[in-house]
Short mmCIF file of C-alpha atoms in Angstrom, two decimals:
data_model
loop_
_atom_site.label_atom_id
_atom_site.label_comp_id
_atom_site.label_asym_id
_atom_site.label_seq_id
_atom_site.Cartn_x
_atom_site.Cartn_y
_atom_site.Cartn_z
CA MET A 179 0.00 0.00 0.00
CA VAL A 180 1.41 3.38 -0.96
CA LEU A 181 2.60 5.85 1.71
CA LYS A 182 -0.21 8.23 2.74
CA ILE A 183 0.20 11.78 3.97
CA HIS A 184 -2.73 13.30 5.85
CA GLY A 185 -2.33 17.05 5.61
CA VAL A 186 -3.36 20.34 4.05
CA PRO A 187 -1.39 21.16 0.87
CA LYS A 188 -1.38 24.93 1.33
CA PHE A 189 0.02 24.82 4.88
CA ALA A 190 3.73 25.02 5.64
CA TYR A 191 4.44 21.72 7.36
CA THR A 192 2.52 19.65 4.82
CA GLN A 193 4.41 21.52 2.07
CA ILE A 194 7.76 20.55 3.62
CA VAL A 195 6.76 16.88 3.47
CA LEU A 196 5.46 17.27 -0.10
CA VAL A 197 8.67 18.86 -1.40
CA VAL A 198 10.72 16.05 0.16
CA LEU A 199 8.42 13.42 -1.39
CA LYS A 200 8.82 15.02 -4.81
CA GLU A 201 12.61 15.46 -4.56
CA THR A 202 13.07 11.81 -3.53
CA ASN A 203 10.54 10.47 -6.10
CA ALA A 204 8.76 8.66 -3.29
CA PRO A 205 5.33 7.35 -4.34
CA TYR A 206 2.58 8.77 -2.13
CA GLU A 207 -1.06 9.64 -1.76
CA LEU A 208 -2.14 12.95 -0.23
CA ILE A 209 -5.30 12.86 1.87
CA THR A 210 -6.59 16.32 2.70
CA VAL A 211 -7.55 16.92 6.31
CA ASP A 212 -10.83 18.84 6.72
CA TRP A 213 -9.20 21.39 9.00
CA ILE A 214 -11.93 23.99 8.63
CA ASN A 215 -14.38 21.53 10.20
CA LYS A 216 -11.83 20.53 12.87
CA GLU A 217 -11.38 16.97 11.64
CA HIS A 218 -7.96 16.99 13.34
CA LYS A 219 -9.62 17.36 16.77
CA THR A 220 -11.96 14.36 16.41
CA PRO A 221 -11.34 11.25 18.56
CA ALA A 222 -10.64 9.18 15.43
CA TYR A 223 -7.90 11.59 14.33
CA LEU A 224 -6.46 11.90 17.83
CA GLU A 225 -5.99 8.11 17.82
CA LYS A 226 -3.48 8.63 14.99
CA HIS A 227 -2.04 11.99 16.07
CA PRO A 228 -2.27 12.51 19.84
CA PHE A 229 -1.69 16.28 19.51
CA GLY A 230 -4.35 16.80 16.83
CA GLN A 231 -2.01 18.40 14.29
CA TYR A 232 -1.17 17.86 10.62
CA PRO A 233 0.49 16.33 8.74
CA TYR A 234 0.86 12.71 9.77
CA MET A 235 2.08 9.77 7.73
CA ASP A 236 0.70 6.24 7.33
CA ASP A 237 3.21 4.01 5.55
CA ASP A 238 1.32 0.73 5.19
CA GLY A 239 0.20 0.88 8.82
CA PHE A 240 3.33 2.55 10.24
CA ILE A 241 1.96 5.80 11.67
CA LEU A 242 4.31 8.73 12.19
CA HIS A 243 3.69 12.35 13.11
CA GLU A 244 6.02 15.36 13.51
CA THR A 245 7.23 16.82 10.22
CA SER A 246 10.95 16.44 11.03
CA ALA A 247 10.51 12.72 11.74
CA ILE A 248 8.41 12.14 8.61
CA VAL A 249 10.90 14.02 6.43
CA LYS A 250 13.91 12.10 7.78
CA TYR A 251 12.08 8.77 7.39
CA ILE A 252 11.24 9.52 3.73
CA ALA A 253 14.71 10.93 2.98
CA THR A 254 16.35 7.82 4.47
CA LYS A 255 13.95 5.24 3.02
CA TYR A 256 14.08 6.74 -0.50
CA ARG A 257 17.71 7.85 -0.36
CA ALA A 258 18.64 6.03 -3.55
CA SER A 259 15.64 6.91 -5.69
CA GLY A 260 15.95 10.68 -6.12
CA THR A 261 17.89 13.55 -4.54
CA ALA A 262 19.62 12.38 -1.33
CA LEU A 263 18.18 14.80 1.24
CA ALA A 264 19.76 13.42 4.41
CA PRO A 265 23.20 11.91 5.03
CA ASP A 266 23.86 8.19 5.24
CA PRO A 267 22.80 7.31 8.83
CA SER A 268 26.10 5.49 9.40
CA ASN A 269 28.00 8.77 8.89
CA LEU A 270 27.72 10.20 12.40
CA LYS A 271 29.36 13.59 11.84
CA ALA A 272 27.35 14.30 8.67
CA THR A 273 24.17 13.19 10.45
CA VAL A 274 24.63 15.52 13.43
CA LEU A 275 25.59 18.41 11.15
CA PHE A 276 22.23 17.77 9.46
CA ASP A 277 20.55 17.75 12.90
CA GLN A 278 22.33 21.01 13.73
CA ALA A 279 21.06 22.58 10.49
CA TRP A 280 17.49 21.38 11.08
CA SER A 281 17.65 22.80 14.61
CA VAL A 282 18.93 26.15 13.26
CA GLN A 283 15.88 26.31 10.99
CA ALA A 284 13.58 25.48 13.91
CA SER A 285 15.11 27.93 16.43
CA ASP A 286 16.60 30.73 14.35
CA PHE A 287 14.29 31.01 11.34
CA SER A 288 10.82 29.54 11.73
CA PRO A 289 9.73 31.32 14.94
CA TYR A 290 10.40 34.73 13.33
CA ALA A 291 9.21 33.95 9.79
CA GLY A 292 6.21 32.19 11.35
CA GLY A 293 5.55 35.22 13.56
CA ILE A 294 5.44 37.53 10.52
CA VAL A 295 3.02 35.17 8.75
CA MET A 296 0.86 34.88 11.86
CA GLU A 297 0.54 38.67 12.15
CA ARG A 298 0.02 39.57 8.50
CA LEU A 299 -1.97 36.52 7.34
CA GLY A 300 -3.21 34.59 10.37
CA LYS A 301 -4.70 37.51 12.27
CA PRO A 302 -6.68 38.98 9.35
CA PHE A 303 -8.00 35.48 8.60
CA HIS A 304 -9.40 35.35 12.14
CA GLY A 305 -10.76 38.86 11.87
CA SER A 306 -8.18 40.88 13.82
CA GLN A 307 -5.54 43.45 12.87
CA PRO A 308 -1.83 42.71 12.50
CA ASP A 309 0.42 44.24 15.16
CA GLU A 310 2.97 45.97 12.93
CA GLN A 311 5.28 46.63 15.88
CA ALA A 312 5.43 42.87 16.49
CA VAL A 313 6.11 42.37 12.76
CA GLN A 314 9.05 44.79 12.91
CA GLN A 315 10.45 42.99 15.95
CA HIS A 316 10.20 39.63 14.14
CA ILE A 317 11.97 41.15 11.10
CA THR A 318 14.74 42.57 13.30
CA ASN A 319 15.21 39.21 15.03
CA LEU A 320 15.11 37.32 11.72
CA GLU A 321 17.71 39.59 10.12
CA ASN A 322 19.96 39.24 13.16
CA LYS A 323 19.82 35.43 12.74
CA LEU A 324 20.37 35.73 8.98
CA ASN A 325 23.77 37.21 9.79
CA GLY A 326 24.61 33.79 11.22
CA TYR A 327 23.27 32.15 8.03
CA GLU A 328 25.46 34.51 5.96
CA ALA A 329 28.56 33.39 7.84
CA ILE A 330 27.74 29.68 7.44
CA LEU A 331 26.77 29.98 3.77
CA GLY A 332 29.95 31.93 3.04
CA LYS A 333 31.92 28.73 3.82
CA GLN A 334 29.66 26.03 2.37
CA SER A 335 26.91 25.76 -0.22
CA TYR A 336 24.10 24.62 2.06
CA LEU A 337 23.27 24.65 5.75
CA ALA A 338 24.52 21.16 6.59
CA GLY A 339 27.54 21.19 4.29
CA ASP A 340 28.14 21.17 0.55
CA ASN A 341 25.10 19.04 -0.26
CA LEU A 342 21.47 20.11 -0.26
CA THR A 343 19.46 18.51 2.54
CA ALA A 344 15.89 18.61 3.81
CA ALA A 345 17.09 21.20 6.37
CA ASP A 346 17.46 23.74 3.52
CA LEU A 347 14.12 22.79 1.94
CA ALA A 348 12.36 23.22 5.30
CA HIS A 349 12.76 26.99 4.88
CA LEU A 350 10.77 27.10 1.65
CA PRO A 351 7.14 27.44 2.80
CA LEU A 352 7.59 30.22 5.36
CA GLY A 353 10.40 31.83 3.35
CA THR A 354 8.15 32.02 0.29
CA LEU A 355 5.26 33.43 2.31
CA ILE A 356 7.27 36.24 3.90
CA GLY A 357 8.52 37.24 0.45
CA GLU A 358 4.88 37.52 -0.66
CA LEU A 359 4.25 39.65 2.45
CA ASP A 360 6.90 42.09 1.28
CA VAL A 361 9.70 40.95 3.61
CA LYS A 362 12.65 40.60 1.23
CA SER A 363 15.36 39.71 3.74
CA LEU A 364 16.13 36.35 2.12
CA GLU A 365 16.26 37.69 -1.44
CA ASP A 366 18.31 40.87 -1.02
CA PRO A 367 21.78 40.23 -2.48
CA THR A 368 23.19 43.59 -1.41
CA ARG A 369 22.99 42.89 2.31
CA ARG A 370 23.59 39.14 2.52
CA PRO A 371 24.86 37.81 -0.83
CA ASN A 372 25.36 34.22 0.37
CA VAL A 373 21.86 33.98 1.83
CA ALA A 374 20.45 35.41 -1.42
CA ARG A 375 22.46 32.90 -3.49
CA TRP A 376 21.21 30.01 -1.34
CA TRP A 377 17.61 31.24 -1.33
CA ASN A 378 17.60 31.72 -5.12
CA ASP A 379 18.95 28.17 -5.52
CA ILE A 380 16.46 26.35 -3.30
CA SER A 381 13.37 28.39 -4.17
CA ASN A 382 13.78 27.75 -7.90
CA ARG A 383 13.95 23.98 -7.64
CA PRO A 384 11.29 22.32 -9.85
CA ALA A 385 10.01 20.14 -6.99
CA TRP A 386 9.16 23.27 -4.99
CA LYS A 387 7.40 24.84 -7.98
CA GLU A 388 5.31 21.66 -8.25
CA VAL A 389 4.35 21.85 -4.58
CA LEU A 390 3.25 25.46 -5.03
CA SER A 391 1.05 24.48 -7.96
CA ILE A 392 -0.63 21.76 -5.88
CA SER A 393 -1.15 24.24 -3.06
CA ASP A 394 -2.82 26.74 -5.36
CA ALA A 395 -5.17 24.19 -6.88
CA MET B 357 42.05 15.27 23.27
CA VAL B 358 39.09 15.42 25.62
CA LEU B 359 35.77 16.96 24.46
CA LYS B 360 35.41 20.63 25.34
CA LEU B 361 32.08 22.13 26.38
CA PHE B 362 31.98 25.93 26.04
CA GLY B 363 29.06 27.18 28.12
CA SER B 364 27.75 28.87 31.20
CA PRO B 365 26.85 27.31 34.56
CA GLN B 366 23.56 29.29 34.65
CA SER B 367 22.55 28.31 31.11
CA LYS B 368 19.87 25.60 30.94
CA PRO B 369 20.97 24.52 27.45
CA THR B 370 24.51 24.05 28.82
CA LEU B 371 23.03 21.99 31.65
CA ARG B 372 21.21 19.79 29.12
CA VAL B 373 24.51 18.92 27.38
CA ALA B 374 26.37 18.39 30.66
CA HIS B 375 23.63 16.01 31.83
CA ILE B 376 23.94 13.82 28.73
CA LEU B 377 27.75 13.83 28.98
CA LYS B 378 27.37 12.50 32.54
CA GLU B 379 24.75 9.92 31.47
CA LYS B 380 27.21 8.62 28.89
CA GLN B 381 30.17 8.81 31.32
CA VAL B 382 32.10 10.96 28.84
CA PRO B 383 34.95 12.97 30.34
CA PHE B 384 34.90 16.60 29.27
CA GLU B 385 36.52 19.96 29.92
CA PHE B 386 34.06 22.71 30.86
CA ILE B 387 35.19 26.11 29.61
CA VAL B 388 33.11 28.91 31.11
CA ILE B 389 31.92 31.61 28.75
CA ASP B 390 31.39 34.95 30.47
CA SER B 391 27.96 35.87 29.11
CA SER B 392 27.72 39.01 31.29
CA ALA B 393 30.81 40.31 29.49
CA LYS B 394 29.15 39.33 26.18
CA GLU B 395 31.99 36.95 25.41
CA HIS B 396 29.56 34.92 23.29
CA LYS B 397 29.16 37.91 20.93
CA SER B 398 32.90 38.41 20.38
CA PRO B 399 34.30 37.87 16.85
CA GLU B 400 36.36 34.92 18.22
CA TYR B 401 33.26 33.18 19.56
CA LEU B 402 31.20 33.93 16.44
CA LYS B 403 33.75 32.05 14.35
CA LYS B 404 32.76 28.91 16.26
CA GLN B 405 29.06 29.62 16.90
CA PRO B 406 27.82 32.03 14.20
CA PHE B 407 24.60 32.87 16.08
CA GLY B 408 26.44 33.93 19.24
CA GLN B 409 24.57 31.41 21.38
CA ILE B 410 25.65 29.22 24.29
CA PRO B 411 26.84 26.39 24.39
CA TYR B 412 28.97 24.78 21.70
CA THR B 413 31.32 21.78 21.79
CA ASP B 414 34.70 21.05 20.27
CA ASP B 415 35.50 17.35 20.00
CA ASP B 416 39.09 17.27 18.81
CA GLY B 417 38.37 19.96 16.21
CA PHE B 418 34.80 18.88 15.35
CA ILE B 419 32.68 21.91 16.31
CA LEU B 420 28.98 21.46 16.99
CA PHE B 421 26.20 23.72 18.31
CA GLU B 422 22.43 23.32 18.94
CA THR B 423 22.24 21.35 22.18
CA ARG B 424 20.02 18.56 20.90
CA ALA B 425 22.41 17.90 17.98
CA ILE B 426 25.34 17.89 20.43
CA CYS B 427 23.54 15.42 22.71
CA LYS B 428 22.73 13.10 19.77
CA TYR B 429 26.40 13.15 18.78
CA VAL B 430 27.49 12.25 22.31
CA ALA B 431 24.88 9.50 22.67
CA ALA B 432 25.75 7.99 19.28
CA LYS B 433 29.55 8.26 19.52
CA TRP B 434 29.64 6.75 23.02
CA ARG B 435 26.78 4.34 22.42
CA ASP B 436 28.40 1.54 24.35
CA GLN B 437 28.82 3.48 27.61
CA GLY B 438 25.95 4.10 30.05
CA SER B 439 22.32 3.69 28.81
CA PRO B 440 21.96 3.67 24.97
CA LEU B 441 19.58 6.71 24.94
CA LEU B 442 18.88 6.30 21.22
CA PRO B 443 18.06 3.45 18.83
CA ASP B 444 20.43 1.77 16.39
CA HIS B 445 20.68 4.06 13.33
CA ASN B 446 20.15 1.04 11.07
CA ASP B 447 16.64 0.54 12.45
CA LEU B 448 14.58 2.91 10.27
CA LYS B 449 11.30 2.65 12.17
CA ALA B 450 12.81 2.87 15.67
CA THR B 451 14.83 5.88 14.50
CA ALA B 452 11.68 7.51 13.09
CA LEU B 453 9.80 6.99 16.37
CA PHE B 454 12.79 8.48 18.21
CA ASP B 455 12.80 11.50 15.85
CA GLN B 456 9.06 11.84 16.45
CA ALA B 457 9.63 11.91 20.22
CA LEU B 458 12.45 14.46 19.88
CA SER B 459 10.13 16.71 17.89
CA ILE B 460 7.34 16.34 20.44
CA GLU B 461 9.62 17.78 23.12
CA TYR B 462 10.92 20.51 20.85
CA SER B 463 7.58 21.65 19.37
CA ASN B 464 4.93 20.74 21.94
CA PHE B 465 6.67 21.22 25.29
CA ASP B 466 9.68 23.53 25.11
CA PRO B 467 8.06 26.67 23.57
CA ILE B 468 5.05 26.58 25.93
CA VAL B 469 7.24 26.09 29.02
CA ILE B 470 9.36 29.05 27.86
CA GLU B 471 6.20 31.18 27.58
CA ILE B 472 5.17 30.22 31.12
CA LEU B 473 8.64 30.80 32.60
CA MET B 474 8.81 34.17 30.80
CA GLU B 475 5.68 35.33 32.63
CA LYS B 476 6.31 33.61 35.96
CA MET B 477 10.00 34.28 36.38
CA TYR B 478 11.97 35.98 33.61
CA LYS B 479 9.95 39.20 33.41
CA ALA B 480 10.14 39.92 37.13
CA LYS B 481 13.75 38.84 37.56
CA PHE B 482 15.34 40.44 34.49
CA LEU B 483 12.94 43.10 33.26
CA GLY B 484 11.29 44.27 36.47
CA GLN B 485 7.88 43.67 34.90
CA GLU B 486 4.64 42.16 36.18
CA PRO B 487 3.39 38.94 34.53
CA ASP B 488 0.68 39.25 31.89
CA GLN B 489 -2.01 37.13 33.59
CA ALA B 490 -4.03 36.63 30.40
CA LYS B 491 -0.99 35.34 28.49
CA LEU B 492 -0.02 33.12 31.41
CA ALA B 493 -3.51 31.62 31.62
CA ALA B 494 -3.50 30.95 27.86
CA SER B 495 -0.08 29.24 28.05
CA MET B 496 -1.15 27.13 31.04
CA GLU B 497 -4.23 25.99 29.11
CA LYS B 498 -2.04 25.08 26.13
CA LEU B 499 0.29 23.09 28.39
CA GLY B 500 -2.66 21.21 29.85
CA GLY B 501 -3.83 20.31 26.35
CA LYS B 502 -0.38 19.03 25.40
CA LEU B 503 -0.09 16.98 28.58
CA GLU B 504 -3.27 15.17 27.56
CA GLY B 505 -1.40 14.12 24.42
CA TYR B 506 1.56 13.00 26.56
CA GLU B 507 -0.83 11.07 28.82
CA ALA B 508 -2.30 9.24 25.81
CA ILE B 509 1.16 8.24 24.56
CA LEU B 510 2.54 7.27 27.97
CA SER B 511 -0.48 5.15 28.82
CA LYS B 512 0.54 2.79 25.99
CA GLN B 513 4.32 2.75 26.42
CA LYS B 514 6.86 3.54 29.13
CA TYR B 515 8.68 6.40 27.42
CA LEU B 516 8.05 8.81 24.57
CA ALA B 517 9.83 6.81 21.85
CA GLY B 518 8.79 3.35 23.08
CA ASP B 519 9.67 1.20 26.04
CA ASN B 520 13.27 2.41 26.39
CA VAL B 521 14.32 5.77 27.80
CA THR B 522 15.88 8.03 25.17
CA LEU B 523 17.26 11.55 24.84
CA ALA B 524 13.74 12.70 23.93
CA ASP B 525 12.58 12.01 27.50
CA LEU B 526 15.68 13.51 29.12
CA PHE B 527 15.53 16.74 27.08
CA HIS B 528 12.42 17.70 29.07
CA LEU B 529 14.37 17.97 32.32
CA ALA B 530 16.30 21.23 31.87
CA LEU B 531 13.22 23.45 31.50
CA GLY B 532 10.54 21.11 32.85
CA SER B 533 12.20 21.02 36.26
CA MET B 534 11.94 24.82 36.44
CA LEU B 535 8.13 24.66 36.36
CA ALA B 536 8.08 23.26 39.88
CA GLU B 537 11.30 24.90 41.12
CA VAL B 538 10.68 28.54 40.23
CA ALA B 539 7.07 28.74 39.06
CA ASP B 540 5.43 26.46 41.63
CA ILE B 541 3.63 24.58 38.84
CA GLN B 542 3.23 20.91 39.77
CA LEU B 543 1.38 19.70 36.66
CA LEU B 544 4.09 17.21 35.70
CA SER B 545 3.71 15.46 39.07
CA ASP B 546 -0.10 15.58 39.20
CA LYS B 547 -1.05 11.90 39.64
CA THR B 548 -4.79 12.57 39.57
CA LYS B 549 -4.80 14.55 36.33
CA TYR B 550 -1.98 12.85 34.39
CA PRO B 551 -1.01 9.60 36.16
CA ASN B 552 1.24 8.30 33.37
CA VAL B 553 2.95 11.67 32.91
CA ALA B 554 3.59 11.74 36.68
CA ARG B 555 5.01 8.21 36.58
CA TRP B 556 7.29 9.15 33.68
CA TRP B 557 8.36 12.46 35.23
CA ALA B 558 9.25 10.84 38.57
CA ASP B 559 11.32 8.25 36.68
CA ILE B 560 13.40 10.62 34.55
CA SER B 561 13.87 13.30 37.20
CA SER B 562 15.34 10.83 39.68
CA ARG B 563 18.16 9.65 37.40
CA SER B 564 21.49 9.92 39.21
CA ALA B 565 23.28 11.73 36.36
CA TRP B 566 20.56 14.41 36.41
CA LEU B 567 20.77 14.80 40.18
CA GLU B 568 24.55 15.07 39.85
CA VAL B 569 24.51 18.00 37.37
CA GLN B 570 21.89 19.80 39.46
CA ASN B 571 24.65 20.28 42.00
CA GLY B 572 26.95 21.86 39.45
CA ILE B 573 28.53 20.97 36.12
#
């Protein structure tokens, strides 16, 4: 039975899983969660995902939640069939440098990019006004962290080393959204040329373009 | 050359790494970074840790930051000493369930505990501000919701990744212990509300390596 992803194609964490599936050529079926009607809070759903979130994976009965775990599982299982998005698990140093890079995304990028998205998209969706002061603080914090990215990416092509990994791709959904919300910190080559080079590289990958077209459908 | 831990005795992330080093019986040299003198923002330090954060490790020239990546490295490299604390990297499913548990701590526990500690302790101690009671109440409600998820998981298995203790369980200690210590929040030990969480918390917080680092690194 083919691997199933239960998620919402226009939301960030499902998009991270989708881009990894496409890069690795992993066969899959996407089952859309009826989030508007709170399907993810029903007892049946909570049996599969105890925190009532999306996405979760069902690989022929093997249930897994948490995007980082799903992504690593797919990248490892389908390592040979497409782009290798995680190191060989028997290479300890490469593996922990990947873990370090994933953790950098989670601590130093996503909270701030996510905060901008929450203010400028999430709040209006729920009928309230964005707090522009909070947005400016998120931008300041993000740009401070991007100085760290600039230093790393001045020495190596990608966040975990010289090979692309899922840790780079994990930036795509929120990074794309903030660009659409007029925050150009990732794209501006004058201030952080290495970040801009890296962002231009990963955001133009065909697999990501495919995910965006699914999300718009 | 012995592993070097560059950190601060007051830093909870440093404590997390020191705990795992003790669990794995790994000798290390603790080099104190003077955070009050902003040593972690110096150009020298930024060459090693480009985000200017504490701690980082140097294992005979192999530099690593992000505490959870450091701890995985230690647990994997010294697998045969002390408790295993992580599955065999060749076991894809066990590794995925371990990654899932790591992410649960990182996404569903850590940020909410930080919110609570910010209101209950950090604001008064460092900013001279009163807690925002509405924010605190909202964070406490979120924590309660998450602990229901923990209760569901821990009613079926002993630890978060299965029936063996792993890093994912132990990562909760550094900040989780502060809930009772400084914020007088006893939710993790509440046998009537979350009996399995309480069982699990009592187990991990009584480990001798943890008790040892509580007295100093």
